[in-house]
CSV table of C-alpha atoms and ligand atoms in Angstrom, one decimal:
chain,number,residue,atom,x,y,z
M,1,MET,CA,16.5,0.6,2.9
M,2,ALA,CA,20.0,-1.4,1.8
M,3,ALA,CA,19.7,-5.4,1.3
M,4,ALA,CA,21.7,-8.4,-0.7
M,5,VAL,CA,20.0,-7.9,-4.1
M,6,GLY,CA,21.3,-11.2,-6.4
M,7,LEU,CA,21.5,-9.9,-9.7
M,8,THR,CA,22.4,-6.6,-11.9
M,9,ALA,CA,20.1,-5.7,-14.5
M,10,SER,CA,23.2,-4.1,-16.4
M,11,SER,CA,25.0,-7.3,-17.2
M,12,ARG,CA,21.9,-8.4,-19.1
M,13,SER,CA,20.3,-7.8,-22.1
M,14,PRO,CA,17.6,-6.2,-21.5
M,15,PHE,CA,15.2,-8.0,-23.7
M,16,PHE,CA,16.1,-10.8,-21.1
M,17,ALA,CA,16.1,-8.8,-17.7
M,18,CYS,CA,13.4,-10.4,-15.9
M,19,ASN,CA,13.8,-13.9,-18.2
M,20,PRO,CA,16.4,-15.9,-18.5
M,21,VAL,CA,14.5,-18.9,-20.7
M,22,VAL,CA,13.3,-16.8,-23.8
M,23,VAL,CA,14.1,-18.0,-26.9
M,24,ARG,CA,17.9,-17.2,-27.0
M,25,PRO,CA,19.0,-14.9,-29.5
M,26,SER,CA,21.6,-17.2,-30.4
M,27,SER,CA,19.5,-19.0,-32.1
M,28,ARG,CA,19.6,-19.6,-36.1
M,29,ALA,CA,16.3,-19.8,-36.3
M,30,PHE,CA,15.5,-16.5,-33.9
M,31,ALA,CA,17.9,-14.6,-35.9
M,32,SER,CA,15.9,-15.5,-39.6
M,33,ARG,CA,12.8,-13.7,-38.1
M,34,THR,CA,11.9,-10.2,-38.6
M,35,PRO,CA,12.1,-7.4,-35.4
M,36,ALA,CA,8.5,-7.5,-35.2
M,37,LEU,CA,8.0,-10.8,-35.5
M,38,ARG,CA,10.9,-11.2,-32.7
M,39,LEU,CA,9.3,-9.3,-30.4
M,40,LYS,CA,6.2,-10.9,-30.9
M,41,ILE,CA,8.5,-14.9,-29.9
M,42,MET,CA,10.3,-13.2,-27.0
M,43,ALA,CA,7.1,-11.8,-25.8
M,44,GLU,CA,5.3,-14.8,-25.3
M,45,SER,CA,8.2,-16.5,-23.2
M,46,ASP,CA,8.6,-13.4,-21.2
M,47,PRO,CA,6.0,-12.1,-18.6
M,48,VAL,CA,6.7,-8.8,-19.0
M,49,LEU,CA,7.3,-7.8,-22.4
M,50,ASP,CA,4.1,-9.6,-23.3
M,51,TRP,CA,2.1,-7.5,-20.3
M,52,MET,CA,3.6,-4.3,-22.6
M,53,MET,CA,2.5,-5.5,-26.7
M,54,GLY,CA,-1.6,-6.5,-24.3
M,55,GLU,CA,-2.6,-4.6,-21.2
M,56,GLY,CA,0.1,-2.1,-22.2
M,57,GLY,CA,0.0,-1.2,-24.9
M,58,ALA,CA,2.8,-1.1,-27.2
M,59,THR,CA,3.9,-2.5,-30.2
M,60,LYS,CA,7.6,-1.6,-30.3
M,61,ILE,CA,10.1,-1.3,-26.9
M,62,LEU,CA,12.5,1.2,-28.0
M,63,ARG,CA,14.7,0.7,-25.2
M,64,THR,CA,15.1,-0.3,-21.8
M,65,SER,CA,17.8,1.5,-19.4
M,66,PRO,CA,18.7,-0.1,-15.9
M,67,VAL,CA,18.0,2.3,-13.0
M,68,GLY,CA,19.9,2.4,-10.1
M,69,GLY,CA,19.0,4.0,-7.0
M,70,GLY,CA,17.3,0.1,-5.1
M,71,CYS,CA,18.5,-2.5,-3.9
M,72,ILE,CA,16.1,-5.3,-2.9
M,73,SER,CA,14.9,-6.0,-7.0
M,74,THR,CA,17.0,-4.9,-10.0
M,75,ALA,CA,14.9,-1.8,-11.4
M,76,THR,CA,14.4,-1.3,-15.5
M,77,ARG,CA,13.4,1.3,-17.6
M,78,TYR,CA,11.3,0.5,-20.8
M,79,ASP,CA,10.6,3.2,-23.1
M,80,THR,CA,8.1,2.4,-25.9
M,81,ASP,CA,5.8,3.5,-28.2
M,82,ALA,CA,3.1,3.6,-26.0
M,83,GLY,CA,4.9,5.6,-23.3
M,84,SER,CA,7.9,4.4,-20.6
M,85,PHE,CA,7.5,1.8,-17.7
M,86,PHE,CA,9.2,0.9,-14.7
M,87,VAL,CA,10.0,-2.5,-13.9
M,88,LYS,CA,11.6,-4.4,-11.0
M,89,SER,CA,11.8,-7.5,-11.0
M,90,ASN,CA,13.3,-10.7,-8.0
M,91,ARG,CA,14.8,-13.5,-8.4
M,92,ASN,CA,14.3,-14.4,-4.8
M,93,THR,CA,10.6,-13.8,-4.2
M,94,GLY,CA,7.1,-14.7,-5.5
M,95,PRO,CA,5.1,-11.9,-6.8
M,96,SER,CA,3.2,-11.5,-3.5
M,97,MET,CA,6.4,-8.7,-2.3
M,98,PHE,CA,5.2,-7.0,-5.4
M,99,GLU,CA,1.2,-7.9,-4.4
M,100,ALA,CA,2.0,-6.0,-1.3
M,101,GLU,CA,3.8,-3.4,-2.8
M,102,ALA,CA,1.0,-2.8,-4.9
M,103,ALA,CA,-1.9,-2.7,-2.6
M,104,GLY,CA,0.5,0.0,-0.8
M,105,LEU,CA,1.1,2.1,-3.7
M,106,ASN,CA,-3.0,1.9,-5.1
M,107,ALA,CA,-4.6,3.0,-1.5
M,108,MET,CA,-1.9,5.6,-1.8
M,109,HIS,CA,-3.0,6.4,-5.2
M,110,ALA,CA,-6.2,6.3,-4.1
M,111,THR,CA,-6.3,8.9,-1.7
M,112,GLY,CA,-5.2,11.8,-4.7
M,113,THR,CA,-3.1,13.5,-2.2
M,114,ILE,CA,0.3,12.7,-2.7
M,115,ARG,CA,2.3,11.3,-6.1
M,116,VAL,CA,2.3,7.9,-6.1
M,117,PRO,CA,3.3,5.7,-9.6
M,118,LYS,CA,0.9,4.4,-10.4
M,119,PRO,CA,1.5,0.3,-10.3
M,120,LEU,CA,0.5,-2.2,-13.6
M,121,LYS,CA,0.7,-5.2,-13.3
M,122,VAL,CA,2.7,-7.6,-11.0
M,123,GLY,CA,3.4,-11.6,-11.4
M,124,PRO,CA,5.8,-14.7,-11.8
M,125,LEU,CA,8.8,-14.4,-13.9
M,126,SER,CA,7.8,-18.3,-15.1
M,127,SER,CA,5.5,-21.0,-14.3
M,128,HIS,CA,8.9,-23.6,-12.6
M,129,SER,CA,10.6,-20.8,-11.1
M,130,ARG,CA,10.2,-18.4,-8.1
M,131,GLY,CA,10.9,-15.0,-9.5
M,132,SER,CA,9.0,-12.0,-9.6
M,133,PHE,CA,8.0,-9.0,-11.5
M,134,ILE,CA,6.0,-5.2,-10.6
M,135,ILE,CA,5.1,-2.7,-13.3
M,136,MET,CA,4.3,0.1,-13.1
M,137,GLU,CA,3.2,3.8,-14.3
M,138,PHE,CA,7.0,5.2,-15.0
M,139,ILE,CA,7.6,8.8,-13.4
M,140,GLU,CA,10.5,11.3,-14.4
M,141,MET,CA,11.9,12.4,-11.5
M,142,GLY,CA,13.3,16.0,-11.5
M,143,SER,CA,16.5,17.2,-10.3
M,144,SER,CA,15.5,19.6,-7.2
M,145,ARG,CA,15.8,18.5,-4.0
M,146,GLY,CA,12.0,19.5,-3.5
M,147,ASN,CA,10.1,21.6,-1.6
M,148,GLN,CA,9.5,20.4,1.8
M,149,THR,CA,6.6,22.4,2.8
M,150,GLU,CA,5.1,21.0,-0.1
M,151,LEU,CA,5.7,17.5,1.1
M,152,GLY,CA,5.1,18.1,4.5
M,153,ARG,CA,1.3,19.6,3.7
M,154,GLN,CA,0.5,17.4,1.2
M,155,LEU,CA,1.9,14.3,3.7
M,156,GLY,CA,-0.5,16.2,5.8
M,157,GLU,CA,-3.5,15.8,3.5
M,158,MET,CA,-3.3,12.1,2.9
M,159,HIS,CA,-2.6,11.4,6.2
M,160,LYS,CA,-5.8,13.1,6.7
M,161,ALA,CA,-7.7,11.6,3.9
M,162,SER,CA,-7.1,8.0,4.6
M,163,SER,CA,-9.7,5.8,7.2
M,164,SER,CA,-9.4,2.8,8.4
M,165,GLU,CA,-12.8,0.7,9.1
M,166,LYS,CA,-11.2,-2.8,10.3
M,167,GLY,CA,-9.0,-1.0,12.5
M,168,PHE,CA,-5.0,-0.3,12.4
M,169,GLY,CA,-2.9,-2.5,10.3
M,170,PHE,CA,-3.3,-3.6,6.7
M,171,ASP,CA,-5.5,-6.1,3.6
M,172,VAL,CA,-1.8,-7.7,2.8
M,173,ASP,CA,1.2,-8.3,5.3
M,174,ASN,CA,3.6,-6.5,3.2
M,175,THR,CA,7.9,-6.2,4.1
M,176,ILE,CA,10.2,-3.5,5.4
M,177,GLY,CA,13.2,-3.8,4.0
M,178,SER,CA,13.4,-7.4,3.5
M,179,THR,CA,11.8,-8.2,6.8
M,180,PRO,CA,8.8,-9.5,6.8
M,181,GLN,CA,5.9,-6.7,8.0
M,182,LYS,CA,2.6,-8.3,9.5
M,183,ASN,CA,-0.4,-6.0,9.5
M,184,PRO,CA,-2.8,-7.7,11.2
M,185,TRP,CA,-6.2,-6.5,11.1
M,186,THR,CA,-6.0,-4.6,15.2
M,187,GLY,CA,-8.3,-2.8,17.1
M,188,ASP,CA,-6.7,-1.0,19.6
M,189,TRP,CA,-3.2,1.4,18.3
M,190,ILE,CA,-0.7,0.6,20.8
M,191,THR,CA,-2.0,-3.1,21.3
M,192,PHE,CA,-1.0,-3.2,17.3
M,193,PHE,CA,2.4,-1.4,17.9
M,194,ARG,CA,3.1,-3.9,20.4
M,195,ASP,CA,2.7,-6.8,19.2
M,196,HIS,CA,3.0,-6.7,15.0
M,197,ARG,CA,5.5,-4.1,15.3
M,198,LEU,CA,8.3,-3.2,18.8
M,199,GLY,CA,7.4,-7.0,19.5
M,200,PHE,CA,7.8,-8.8,16.4
M,201,GLN,CA,11.3,-6.7,15.7
M,202,LEU,CA,12.4,-8.3,18.5
M,203,GLN,CA,11.5,-12.3,18.7
M,204,LEU,CA,12.8,-12.0,15.1
M,205,ILE,CA,16.6,-10.7,16.9
M,206,LYS,CA,16.1,-12.9,20.0
M,207,ASP,CA,16.4,-15.6,17.3
M,208,THR,CA,18.3,-14.6,14.5
M,209,TYR,CA,21.4,-13.0,17.0
M,210,ARG,CA,20.5,-14.7,20.3
M,211,ASP,CA,20.2,-11.3,21.7
M,212,ASN,CA,18.1,-12.6,25.2
M,213,ASP,CA,19.8,-9.2,27.1
M,214,LEU,CA,17.8,-6.9,24.2
M,215,TYR,CA,14.5,-9.2,23.8
M,216,ALA,CA,14.7,-8.8,28.2
M,217,LYS,CA,14.6,-5.0,27.5
M,218,GLY,CA,12.5,-4.8,25.0
M,219,GLN,CA,10.8,-7.8,26.7
M,220,ARG,CA,10.3,-4.8,29.7
M,221,LEU,CA,9.3,-2.1,27.1
M,222,LEU,CA,6.7,-3.2,26.5
M,223,GLU,CA,5.3,-4.7,29.3
M,224,ARG,CA,5.1,-0.5,29.6
M,225,LEU,CA,3.7,1.0,26.5
M,226,PRO,CA,0.1,2.2,27.6
M,227,VAL,CA,1.9,4.1,30.0
M,228,LEU,CA,4.3,6.0,27.5
M,229,MET,CA,1.7,6.3,25.2
M,230,LYS,CA,-1.2,7.3,27.1
M,231,ASP,CA,-2.1,10.0,25.1
M,232,LEU,CA,-3.1,7.4,22.3
M,233,ASP,CA,-6.8,5.9,23.9
M,234,ASN,CA,-7.9,7.7,20.5
M,235,VAL,CA,-5.9,7.7,17.8
M,236,GLN,CA,-7.5,7.1,14.6
M,237,PRO,CA,-6.0,4.6,11.8
M,238,CYS,CA,-4.5,7.2,9.2
M,239,LEU,CA,-2.6,4.8,5.8
M,240,LEU,CA,0.7,5.4,6.3
M,241,HIS,CA,3.6,5.3,3.6
M,242,GLY,CA,5.6,2.8,6.1
M,243,ASP,CA,9.4,3.3,5.5
M,244,LEU,CA,9.6,7.5,4.6
M,245,TRP,CA,13.1,7.8,4.6
M,246,SER,CA,15.3,10.0,1.5
M,247,GLY,CA,15.8,6.8,-0.7
M,248,ASN,CA,11.6,6.9,-0.8
M,249,VAL,CA,11.1,10.7,-1.9
M,250,ALA,CA,11.8,12.5,-4.8
M,251,THR,CA,10.2,15.0,-6.8
M,252,ASP,CA,8.5,14.8,-10.7
M,253,THR,CA,10.0,17.0,-12.8
M,254,ASN,CA,6.9,19.9,-11.5
M,255,GLY,CA,8.8,19.9,-8.5
M,256,ALA,CA,5.5,17.6,-7.3
M,257,PRO,CA,7.0,14.9,-3.7
M,258,VAL,CA,6.6,11.5,-4.9
M,259,ILE,CA,6.7,8.5,-2.8
M,260,LEU,CA,7.9,5.2,-3.7
M,261,ASP,CA,8.5,1.5,-1.9
M,262,PRO,CA,5.9,1.8,1.0
M,263,ALA,CA,5.2,0.0,2.9
M,264,CYS,CA,1.8,1.0,3.7
M,265,TYR,CA,-0.2,0.1,6.8
M,266,TYR,CA,-3.3,1.8,8.8
M,267,GLY,CA,-1.6,3.4,11.9
M,268,HIS,CA,-1.0,6.4,14.2
M,269,ASN,CA,-0.1,8.9,11.8
M,270,GLU,CA,3.1,9.6,14.2
M,271,ALA,CA,4.5,6.5,13.3
M,272,GLU,CA,5.1,7.9,9.8
M,273,PHE,CA,8.3,9.5,11.0
M,274,GLY,CA,10.0,6.2,12.3
M,275,MET,CA,12.5,6.9,10.0
M,276,SER,CA,13.0,10.5,10.2
M,277,TRP,CA,16.8,9.9,11.1
M,278,CYS,CA,17.8,9.4,7.6
M,279,ALA,CA,14.7,11.1,5.8
M,280,GLY,CA,16.5,14.7,6.0
M,281,PHE,CA,12.9,16.4,6.9
M,282,GLY,CA,13.6,20.3,8.3
M,283,PRO,CA,11.5,22.9,10.4
M,284,ALA,CA,9.4,23.4,6.8
M,285,PHE,CA,7.8,19.7,6.9
M,286,TYR,CA,7.3,19.8,10.2
M,287,ASP,CA,5.4,23.2,10.2
M,288,ALA,CA,3.1,22.2,7.1
M,289,TYR,CA,2.0,19.1,7.4
M,290,PHE,CA,1.1,20.3,11.4
M,291,LYS,CA,-1.0,22.7,9.9
M,292,VAL,CA,-2.8,19.8,8.3
M,293,MET,CA,-2.5,17.3,11.1
M,294,PRO,CA,-2.0,18.9,13.7
M,295,LYS,CA,0.3,17.7,16.9
M,296,LEU,CA,-1.0,15.6,19.9
M,297,PRO,CA,0.6,15.8,23.5
M,298,GLY,CA,2.8,13.7,23.9
M,299,PHE,CA,4.7,14.0,20.7
M,300,GLU,CA,8.1,14.3,21.4
M,301,GLN,CA,8.5,11.5,23.9
M,302,ARG,CA,6.8,9.3,21.7
M,303,THR,CA,8.9,10.2,18.8
M,304,GLU,CA,11.8,7.7,19.7
M,305,LEU,CA,9.9,4.7,20.8
M,306,TYR,CA,8.5,5.3,16.5
M,307,LYS,CA,12.3,5.2,15.5
M,308,LEU,CA,12.7,2.4,17.3
M,309,TYR,CA,10.9,-0.1,15.4
M,310,HIS,CA,13.2,1.2,12.9
M,311,TYR,CA,16.4,1.2,14.1
M,312,LEU,CA,15.0,-2.7,15.1
M,313,ASN,CA,14.9,-3.7,11.7
M,314,HIS,CA,17.7,-2.1,10.7
M,315,TYR,CA,19.9,-4.3,13.2
M,316,ASN,CA,17.6,-7.3,11.7
M,317,LEU,CA,19.0,-6.4,8.7
M,318,PHE,CA,21.9,-5.7,9.3
M,319,GLY,CA,23.1,-6.9,12.1
M,320,SER,CA,24.4,-5.4,15.4
M,321,GLY,CA,26.1,-1.6,14.2
M,322,TYR,CA,22.6,-1.2,15.5
M,323,ARG,CA,22.3,-2.4,18.7
M,324,GLY,CA,23.9,0.1,20.9
M,325,SER,CA,21.2,2.1,19.1
M,326,CYS,CA,18.2,0.0,20.5
M,327,THR,CA,19.8,-0.2,23.7
M,328,SER,CA,19.6,3.5,24.2
M,329,ILE,CA,16.2,4.2,23.5
M,330,ILE,CA,15.2,1.1,25.6
M,331,ASP,CA,16.8,2.2,28.5
M,332,SER,CA,15.8,5.7,28.0
M,333,TYR,CA,12.0,5.0,28.2
M,334,LEU,CA,12.8,2.2,31.2
M,335,ALA,CA,14.1,5.5,33.0
M,336,VAL,CA,11.3,6.6,32.8
M,337,ALA,CA,8.5,4.4,32.9
M,338,ARG,CA,9.7,2.7,36.3
D,401,LIG,N1,7.8,4.9,-11.2
D,401,LIG,C1,8.8,4.9,-11.0
D,401,LIG,N2,9.5,5.8,-12.5
D,401,LIG,C2,10.9,6.2,-12.6
D,401,LIG,N3,11.3,6.0,-11.3
D,401,LIG,C3,11.5,5.2,-10.1
D,401,LIG,C4,9.4,4.5,-9.6
D,401,LIG,N4,9.6,3.9,-8.5
D,401,LIG,C5,10.8,4.4,-8.6
D,401,LIG,N5,12.1,4.5,-9.2
D,401,LIG,C6,12.9,5.1,-9.0
D,401,LIG,O1,14.0,3.2,-9.1
D,401,LIG,C7,14.8,3.0,-7.8
D,401,LIG,C8,14.3,1.7,-7.0
D,401,LIG,O2,13.6,2.1,-6.6
D,401,LIG,P1,12.8,1.3,-5.4
D,401,LIG,O3,13.7,1.6,-4.1
D,401,LIG,O4,11.1,1.3,-5.4
D,401,LIG,O5,13.5,0.0,-5.2
D,401,LIG,P2,14.1,-1.6,-4.6
D,401,LIG,O6,15.1,-2.4,-5.7
D,401,LIG,O7,12.6,-1.6,-3.8
D,401,LIG,O8,15.0,-0.2,-3.7
D,401,LIG,P3,14.5,-0.1,-1.3
D,401,LIG,O9,16.5,-1.0,-1.9
D,401,LIG,O10,15.2,0.9,-1.6
D,401,LIG,O11,13.7,-1.5,-1.2
D,401,LIG,C9,14.2,4.9,-6.8
D,401,LIG,O12,14.9,5.0,-5.8
D,401,LIG,C10,13.7,5.7,-7.8
D,401,LIG,O13,14.9,6.6,-8.3
């Protein structure tokens, strides 16, 4: 998901990528210390190094290198004598965004079904500024495009293995791209999807772009959701990655699927395919998925509804270039549900 970036890791000294207020390497006092002491001094004022040199078990940072691919945060690989760590930092947000990411990764990890990086630490970059960081297991990614059958099967297993006694939602709110995503626990899926997914995005479009026409059409669609989703009275909540597009799917060096950067919540499993327009899922993926999670009646009639959430979000994130897609989906549903 693309969004504005505040800084580039490559433009900074790696030791200071996460915190500019550490001891200056230019100071004479600093230069006169031994390498081990210099690292200790830096760790005292850099929470990322502090964690690595403490709980992380490292005594040496061997190398740091920027990791490309993301848009919202600065990503860095740290190679240490205690192994490699993956760190994302963001100067513009407090820890809640990464706490929510960690909660999602932990929830998916707990299912034991598909590989996700284990989160290790989240915290503020410093006590007097807004930035934050997350440290997680570094996964060496392979170069293959991945096995679609395995991805479909393992995603199905994750959906099947998860259940929620609290209904639809999640313990924390999170973000979809950089848009807030509210997850209050709700007993009924249609209400959750209407109010906290489509309704929330429509309101944001109205507030941001003053697009009253789209908003009004959207409200008509919301009224018709019980008819359009009539087969879903008994739908069970299952854990969704929530932002499953090709940029958040990778393979490890064994060729096993890895899913990253989630926007997790408990929802209807079909909502997972809302980003399928930029996920590249093929027939092998869906065949394997439906062997584990059988397709429910009306699946095809709902796919565009679930895509609409993400199209509305893209309108909110990137502007009116996505308005046409939103309008045509809404119009097509209004035409059948009069
Ligand atoms: N645990 C990990 N180990 C190794 N590489 C990783 C790990 N997590 C993510 N990556 C790599 O780093 C890139 C950026 O990560 P991620 O997508 O989480 O960043 P982001 O800034 O939140 O991205 P986005 O803009 O897509 O929301 C990924 O595309 C992936 O290639």
